mmCIF file of C-alpha atoms and ligand atoms in Angstrom:
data_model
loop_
_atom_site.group_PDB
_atom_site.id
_atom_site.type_symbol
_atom_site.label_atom_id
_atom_site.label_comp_id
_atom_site.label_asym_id
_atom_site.label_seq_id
_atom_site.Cartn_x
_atom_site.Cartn_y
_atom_site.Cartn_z
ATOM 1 C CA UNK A 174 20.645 60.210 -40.025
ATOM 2 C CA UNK A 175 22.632 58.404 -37.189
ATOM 3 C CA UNK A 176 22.015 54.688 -36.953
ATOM 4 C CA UNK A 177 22.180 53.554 -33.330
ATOM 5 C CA UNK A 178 22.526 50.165 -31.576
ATOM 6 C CA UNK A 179 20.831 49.685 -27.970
ATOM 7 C CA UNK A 180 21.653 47.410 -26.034
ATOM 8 C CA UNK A 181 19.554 46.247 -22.908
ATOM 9 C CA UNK A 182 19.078 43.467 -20.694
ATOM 10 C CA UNK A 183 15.367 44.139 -18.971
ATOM 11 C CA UNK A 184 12.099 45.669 -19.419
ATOM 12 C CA UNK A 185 13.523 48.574 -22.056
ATOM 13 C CA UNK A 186 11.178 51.734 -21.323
ATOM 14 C CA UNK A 187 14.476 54.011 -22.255
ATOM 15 C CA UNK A 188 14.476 51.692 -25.776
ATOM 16 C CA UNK A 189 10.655 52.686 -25.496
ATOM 17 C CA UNK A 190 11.112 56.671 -25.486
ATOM 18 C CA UNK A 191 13.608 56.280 -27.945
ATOM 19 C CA UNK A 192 11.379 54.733 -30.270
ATOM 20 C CA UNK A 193 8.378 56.872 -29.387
ATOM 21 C CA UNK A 194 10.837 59.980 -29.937
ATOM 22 C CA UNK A 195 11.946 58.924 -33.258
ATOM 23 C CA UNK A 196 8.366 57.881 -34.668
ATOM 24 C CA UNK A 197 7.282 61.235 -33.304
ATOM 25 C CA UNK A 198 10.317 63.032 -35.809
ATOM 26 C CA UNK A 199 11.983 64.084 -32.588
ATOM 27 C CA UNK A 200 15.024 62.375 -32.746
ATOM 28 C CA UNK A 201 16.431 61.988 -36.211
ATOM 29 C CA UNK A 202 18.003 58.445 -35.653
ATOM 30 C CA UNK A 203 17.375 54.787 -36.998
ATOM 31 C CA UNK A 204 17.893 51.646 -34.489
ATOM 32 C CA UNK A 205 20.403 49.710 -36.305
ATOM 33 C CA UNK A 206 19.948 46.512 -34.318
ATOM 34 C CA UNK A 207 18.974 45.819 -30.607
ATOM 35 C CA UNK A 208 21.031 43.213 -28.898
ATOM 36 C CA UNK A 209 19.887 42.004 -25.368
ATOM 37 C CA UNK A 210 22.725 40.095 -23.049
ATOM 38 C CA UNK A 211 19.303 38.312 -21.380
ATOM 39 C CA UNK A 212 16.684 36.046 -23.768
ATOM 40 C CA UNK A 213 13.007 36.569 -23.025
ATOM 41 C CA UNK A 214 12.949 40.438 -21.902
ATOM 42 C CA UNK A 215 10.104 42.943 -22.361
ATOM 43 C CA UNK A 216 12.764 44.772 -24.461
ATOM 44 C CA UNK A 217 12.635 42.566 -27.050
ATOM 45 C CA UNK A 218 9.316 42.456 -27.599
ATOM 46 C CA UNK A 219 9.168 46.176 -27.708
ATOM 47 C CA UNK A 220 11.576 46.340 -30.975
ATOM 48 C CA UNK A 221 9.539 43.247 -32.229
ATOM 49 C CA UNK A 222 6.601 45.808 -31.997
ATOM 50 C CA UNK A 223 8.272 48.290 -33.637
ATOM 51 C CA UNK A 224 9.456 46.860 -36.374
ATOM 52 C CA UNK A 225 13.411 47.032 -35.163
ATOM 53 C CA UNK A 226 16.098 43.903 -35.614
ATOM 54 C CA UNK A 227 16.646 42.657 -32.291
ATOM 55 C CA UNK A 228 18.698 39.939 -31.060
ATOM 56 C CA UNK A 229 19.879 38.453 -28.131
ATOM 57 C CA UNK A 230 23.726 37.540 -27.636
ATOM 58 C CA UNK A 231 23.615 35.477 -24.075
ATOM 59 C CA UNK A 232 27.226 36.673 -21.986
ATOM 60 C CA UNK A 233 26.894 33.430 -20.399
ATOM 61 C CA UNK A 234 27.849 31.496 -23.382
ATOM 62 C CA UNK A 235 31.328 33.610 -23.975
ATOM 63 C CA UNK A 236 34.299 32.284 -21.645
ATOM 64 C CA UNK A 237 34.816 36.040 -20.522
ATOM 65 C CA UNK A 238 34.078 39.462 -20.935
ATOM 66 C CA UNK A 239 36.082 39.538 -23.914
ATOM 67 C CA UNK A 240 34.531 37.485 -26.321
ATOM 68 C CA UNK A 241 31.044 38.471 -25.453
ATOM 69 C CA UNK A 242 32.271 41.673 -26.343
ATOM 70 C CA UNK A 243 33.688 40.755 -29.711
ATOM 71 C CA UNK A 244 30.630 39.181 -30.913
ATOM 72 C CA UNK A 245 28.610 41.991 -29.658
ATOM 73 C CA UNK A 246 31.170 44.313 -31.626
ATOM 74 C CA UNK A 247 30.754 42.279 -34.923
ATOM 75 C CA UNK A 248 26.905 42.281 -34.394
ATOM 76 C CA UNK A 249 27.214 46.252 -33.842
ATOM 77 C CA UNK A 250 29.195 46.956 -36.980
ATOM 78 C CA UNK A 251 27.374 44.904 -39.329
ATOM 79 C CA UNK A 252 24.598 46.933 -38.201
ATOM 80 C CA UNK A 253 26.188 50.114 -39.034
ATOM 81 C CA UNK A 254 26.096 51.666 -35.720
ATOM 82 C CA UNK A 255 27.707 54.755 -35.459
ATOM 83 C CA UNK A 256 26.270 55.513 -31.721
ATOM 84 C CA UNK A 257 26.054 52.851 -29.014
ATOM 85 C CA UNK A 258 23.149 53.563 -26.327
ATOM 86 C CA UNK A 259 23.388 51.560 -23.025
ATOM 87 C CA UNK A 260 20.012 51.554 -21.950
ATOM 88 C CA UNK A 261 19.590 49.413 -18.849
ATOM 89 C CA UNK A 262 22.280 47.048 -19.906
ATOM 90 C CA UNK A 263 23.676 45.444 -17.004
ATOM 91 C CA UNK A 264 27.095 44.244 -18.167
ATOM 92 C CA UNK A 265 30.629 45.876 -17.414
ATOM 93 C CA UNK A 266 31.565 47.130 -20.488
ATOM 94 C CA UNK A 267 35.386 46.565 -21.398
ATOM 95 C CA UNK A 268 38.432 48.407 -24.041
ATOM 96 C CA UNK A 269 37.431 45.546 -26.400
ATOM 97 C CA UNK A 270 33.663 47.271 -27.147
ATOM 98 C CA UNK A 271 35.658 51.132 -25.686
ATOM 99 C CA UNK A 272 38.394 50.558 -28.374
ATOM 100 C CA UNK A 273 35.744 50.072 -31.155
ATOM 101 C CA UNK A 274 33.621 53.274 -30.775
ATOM 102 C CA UNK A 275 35.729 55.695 -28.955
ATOM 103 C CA UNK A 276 33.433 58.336 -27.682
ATOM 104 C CA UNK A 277 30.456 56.499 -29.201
ATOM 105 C CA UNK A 278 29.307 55.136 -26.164
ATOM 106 C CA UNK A 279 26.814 56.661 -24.042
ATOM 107 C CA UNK A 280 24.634 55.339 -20.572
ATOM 108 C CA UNK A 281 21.612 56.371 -17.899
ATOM 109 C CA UNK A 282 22.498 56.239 -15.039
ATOM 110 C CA UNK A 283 19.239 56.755 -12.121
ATOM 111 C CA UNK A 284 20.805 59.202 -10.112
ATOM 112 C CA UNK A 285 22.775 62.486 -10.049
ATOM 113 C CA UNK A 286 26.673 61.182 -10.301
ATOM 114 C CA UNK A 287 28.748 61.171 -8.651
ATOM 115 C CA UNK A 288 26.286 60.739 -6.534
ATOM 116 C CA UNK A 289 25.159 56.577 -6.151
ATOM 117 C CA UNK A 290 27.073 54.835 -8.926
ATOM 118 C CA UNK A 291 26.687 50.764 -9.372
ATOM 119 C CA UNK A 292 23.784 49.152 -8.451
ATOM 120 C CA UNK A 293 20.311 49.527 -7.140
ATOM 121 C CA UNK A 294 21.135 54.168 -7.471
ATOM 122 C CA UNK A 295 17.297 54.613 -6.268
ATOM 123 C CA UNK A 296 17.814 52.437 -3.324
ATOM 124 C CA UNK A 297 20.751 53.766 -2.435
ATOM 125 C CA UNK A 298 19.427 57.469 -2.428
ATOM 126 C CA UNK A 299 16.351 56.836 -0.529
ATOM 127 C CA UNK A 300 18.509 54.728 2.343
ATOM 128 C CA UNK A 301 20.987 58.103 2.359
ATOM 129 C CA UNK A 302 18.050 60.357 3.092
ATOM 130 C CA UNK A 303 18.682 62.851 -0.096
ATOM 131 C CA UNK A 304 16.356 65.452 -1.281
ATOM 132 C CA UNK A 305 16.883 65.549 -4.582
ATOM 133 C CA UNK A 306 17.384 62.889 -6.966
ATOM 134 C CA UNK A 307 17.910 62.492 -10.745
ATOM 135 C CA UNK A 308 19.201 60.954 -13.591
ATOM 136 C CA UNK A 309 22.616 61.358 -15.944
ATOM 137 C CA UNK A 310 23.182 60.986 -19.436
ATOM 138 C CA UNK A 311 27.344 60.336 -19.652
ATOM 139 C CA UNK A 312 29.309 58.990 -22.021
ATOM 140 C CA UNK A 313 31.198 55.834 -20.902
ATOM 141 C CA UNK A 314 34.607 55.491 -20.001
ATOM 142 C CA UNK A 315 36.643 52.623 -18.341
ATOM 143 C CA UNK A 316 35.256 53.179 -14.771
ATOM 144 C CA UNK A 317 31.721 52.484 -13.931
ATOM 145 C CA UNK A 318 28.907 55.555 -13.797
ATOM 146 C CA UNK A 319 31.882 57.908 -14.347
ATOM 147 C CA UNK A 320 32.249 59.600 -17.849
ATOM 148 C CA UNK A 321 31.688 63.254 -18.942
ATOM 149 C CA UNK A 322 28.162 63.842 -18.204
ATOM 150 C CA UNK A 323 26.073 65.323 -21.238
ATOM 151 C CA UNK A 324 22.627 66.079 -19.454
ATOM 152 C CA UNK A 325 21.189 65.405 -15.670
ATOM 153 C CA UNK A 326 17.392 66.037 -14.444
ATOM 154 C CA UNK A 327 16.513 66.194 -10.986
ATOM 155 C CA UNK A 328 13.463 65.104 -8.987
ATOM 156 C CA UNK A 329 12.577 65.413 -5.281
ATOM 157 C CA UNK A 330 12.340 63.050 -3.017
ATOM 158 C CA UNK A 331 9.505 62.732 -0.991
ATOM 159 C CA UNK A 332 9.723 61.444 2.852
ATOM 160 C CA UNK A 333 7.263 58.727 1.847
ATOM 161 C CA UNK A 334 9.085 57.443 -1.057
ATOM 162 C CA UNK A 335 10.193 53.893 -1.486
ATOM 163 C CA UNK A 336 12.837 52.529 -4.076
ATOM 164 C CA UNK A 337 9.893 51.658 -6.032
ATOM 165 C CA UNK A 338 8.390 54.933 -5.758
ATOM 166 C CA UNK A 339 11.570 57.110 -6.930
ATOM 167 C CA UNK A 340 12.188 54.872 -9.590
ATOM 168 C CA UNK A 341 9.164 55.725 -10.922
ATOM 169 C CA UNK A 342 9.661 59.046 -10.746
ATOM 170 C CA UNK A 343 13.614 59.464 -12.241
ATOM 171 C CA UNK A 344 12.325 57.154 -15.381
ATOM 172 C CA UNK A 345 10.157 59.598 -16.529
ATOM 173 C CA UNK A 346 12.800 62.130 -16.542
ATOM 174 C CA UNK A 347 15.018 59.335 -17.552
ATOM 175 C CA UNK A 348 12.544 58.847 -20.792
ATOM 176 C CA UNK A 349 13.112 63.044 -21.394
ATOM 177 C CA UNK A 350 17.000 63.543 -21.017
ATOM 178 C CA UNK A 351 18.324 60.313 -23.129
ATOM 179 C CA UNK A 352 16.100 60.947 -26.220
ATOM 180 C CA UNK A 353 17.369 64.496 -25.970
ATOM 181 C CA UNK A 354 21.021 63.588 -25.431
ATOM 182 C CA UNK A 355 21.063 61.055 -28.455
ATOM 183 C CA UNK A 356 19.406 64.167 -30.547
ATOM 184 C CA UNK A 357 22.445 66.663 -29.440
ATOM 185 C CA UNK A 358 25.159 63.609 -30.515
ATOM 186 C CA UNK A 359 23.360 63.671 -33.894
ATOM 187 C CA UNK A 360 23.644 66.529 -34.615
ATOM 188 C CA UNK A 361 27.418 66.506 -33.678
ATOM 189 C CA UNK A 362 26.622 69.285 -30.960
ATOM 190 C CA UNK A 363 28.669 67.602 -28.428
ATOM 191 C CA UNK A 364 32.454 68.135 -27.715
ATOM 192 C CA UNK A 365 34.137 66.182 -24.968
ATOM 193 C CA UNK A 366 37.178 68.307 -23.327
ATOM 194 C CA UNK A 367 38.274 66.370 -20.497
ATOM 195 C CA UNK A 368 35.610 65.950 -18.406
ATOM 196 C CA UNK A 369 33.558 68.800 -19.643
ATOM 197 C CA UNK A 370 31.043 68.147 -22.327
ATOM 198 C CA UNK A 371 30.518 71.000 -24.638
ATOM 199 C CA UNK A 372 26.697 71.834 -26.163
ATOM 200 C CA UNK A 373 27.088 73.993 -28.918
ATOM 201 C CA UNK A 374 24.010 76.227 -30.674
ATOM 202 C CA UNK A 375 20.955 76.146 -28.477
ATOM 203 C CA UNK A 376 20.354 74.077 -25.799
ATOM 204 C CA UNK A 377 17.527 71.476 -25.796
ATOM 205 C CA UNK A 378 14.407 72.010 -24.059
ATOM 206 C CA UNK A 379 14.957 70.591 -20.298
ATOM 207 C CA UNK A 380 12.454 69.180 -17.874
ATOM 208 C CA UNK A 381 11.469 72.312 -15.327
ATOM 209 C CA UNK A 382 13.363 73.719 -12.529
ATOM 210 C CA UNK A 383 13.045 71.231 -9.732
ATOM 211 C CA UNK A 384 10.055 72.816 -7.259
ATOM 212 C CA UNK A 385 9.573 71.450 -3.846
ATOM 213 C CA UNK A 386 5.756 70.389 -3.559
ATOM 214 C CA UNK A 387 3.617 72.028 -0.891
HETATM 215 C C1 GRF B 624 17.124 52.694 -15.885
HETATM 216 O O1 GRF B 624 16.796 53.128 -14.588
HETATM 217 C C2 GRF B 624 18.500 53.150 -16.261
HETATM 218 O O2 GRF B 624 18.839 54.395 -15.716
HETATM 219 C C3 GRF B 624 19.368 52.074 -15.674
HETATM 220 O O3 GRF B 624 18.662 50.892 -15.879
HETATM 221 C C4 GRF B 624 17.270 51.174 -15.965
HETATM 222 C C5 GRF B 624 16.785 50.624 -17.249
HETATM 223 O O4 GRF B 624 15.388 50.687 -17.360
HETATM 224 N N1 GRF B 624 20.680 52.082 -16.289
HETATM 225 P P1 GRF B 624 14.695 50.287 -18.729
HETATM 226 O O5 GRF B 624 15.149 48.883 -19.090
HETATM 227 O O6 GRF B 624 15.080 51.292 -19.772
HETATM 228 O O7 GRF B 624 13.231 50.313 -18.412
#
């Protein structure tokens, strides 16, 4: 069984469907540790609930990047993580935490990339006036929002829809596709060629189609 480490920084409903999936025998995995950059998130509380070691390693007392990431590194390993899982955290990640799991990394993203990388992805698609939005599953690579992508889900957007509205509406699909992806690592049916990732055997079950409403 693959032992993961999440990290966050907010309200964790990703960290939520991950730990619904694998109490449901869904996702064969085991949360290693939990380590939140911010103190006091809704995160926290929800690996407190479930019974999962969480911590919280503060960026802002680190000089740089750097040394956060080496403490976060030592924190990871003595864990035993084998698969990181971004999962709303909001810090740049560096080659110091890259270097020490090479393609072991893996983020959501709220919106179909290329499409909206960086910041505030729902806002930006409702401002641009698509008709379709989503979210990615990627692994992570130096640039921001930009690895090989592993799964994507699409939603519509509606004329009405606010940032607060669409966001709704791509977490629930985020809550689907990340569980699933993490599954797929486990069972070592992912192979990265470039930028193409690989899904050997069957694929996973997928939200549906995207259909316009009436
Ligand atoms: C999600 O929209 C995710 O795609 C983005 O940050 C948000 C995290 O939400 N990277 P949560 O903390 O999992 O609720």
């Amino acid at each position: 069984m693959i032992t993961l480490g999440v990290l966050i920084s907010g309200s964790g409903t990703n960290l939520q469907a991950i730990l619904d999936r694998i109490a449901d025998r869904s996702l064969d995995a085991r949360i290693g540790v939990v380590v939140s950059n911010r103190p006091d998130v809704k995160g926290l509380d929800r690996a407190g609930a479930a019974g999962v070691p969480a911590e919280v390693i503060d960026h802002r007392g680190f000089a740089d990047r750097a040394s956060f990431e080496t403490a976060l590194v030592a924190r990871l390993r003595a864990a035993g993580v084998e698969l990181v899982v971004l999962a709303g955290f909001d810090r740049l990640v560096t080659q110091v935490l890259l270097a020490a799991f090479p393609g072991r990394i893996i983020n959501i993203h709220p919106a179909l990339l290329p499409a909206f990388k960086g910041l505030h992805a729902q806002r930006q698609a409702v401002e641009y006036g698509v008709r379709v939005a989503g979210a990615t599953v990627h692994f992570v690579d130096a640039d921001v929002d930009h690895g090989p992508i592993i799964l994507q889900a699409a939603v519509p957007v509606d004329q009405e829809d606010t940032p607060e509205t669409l966001t709704a509406r791509i977490l629930a699909v985020e809550h689907q596709i990340y569980p699933a992806a993490i599954q797929l690592f486990a069972e070592g049916r992912l192979t990265v060629e470039g930028r193409h990732v690989r899904i050997s055997g069957t694929r996973p079950p997928l939200p549906p189609p995207l259909v316009r409403r009436a």
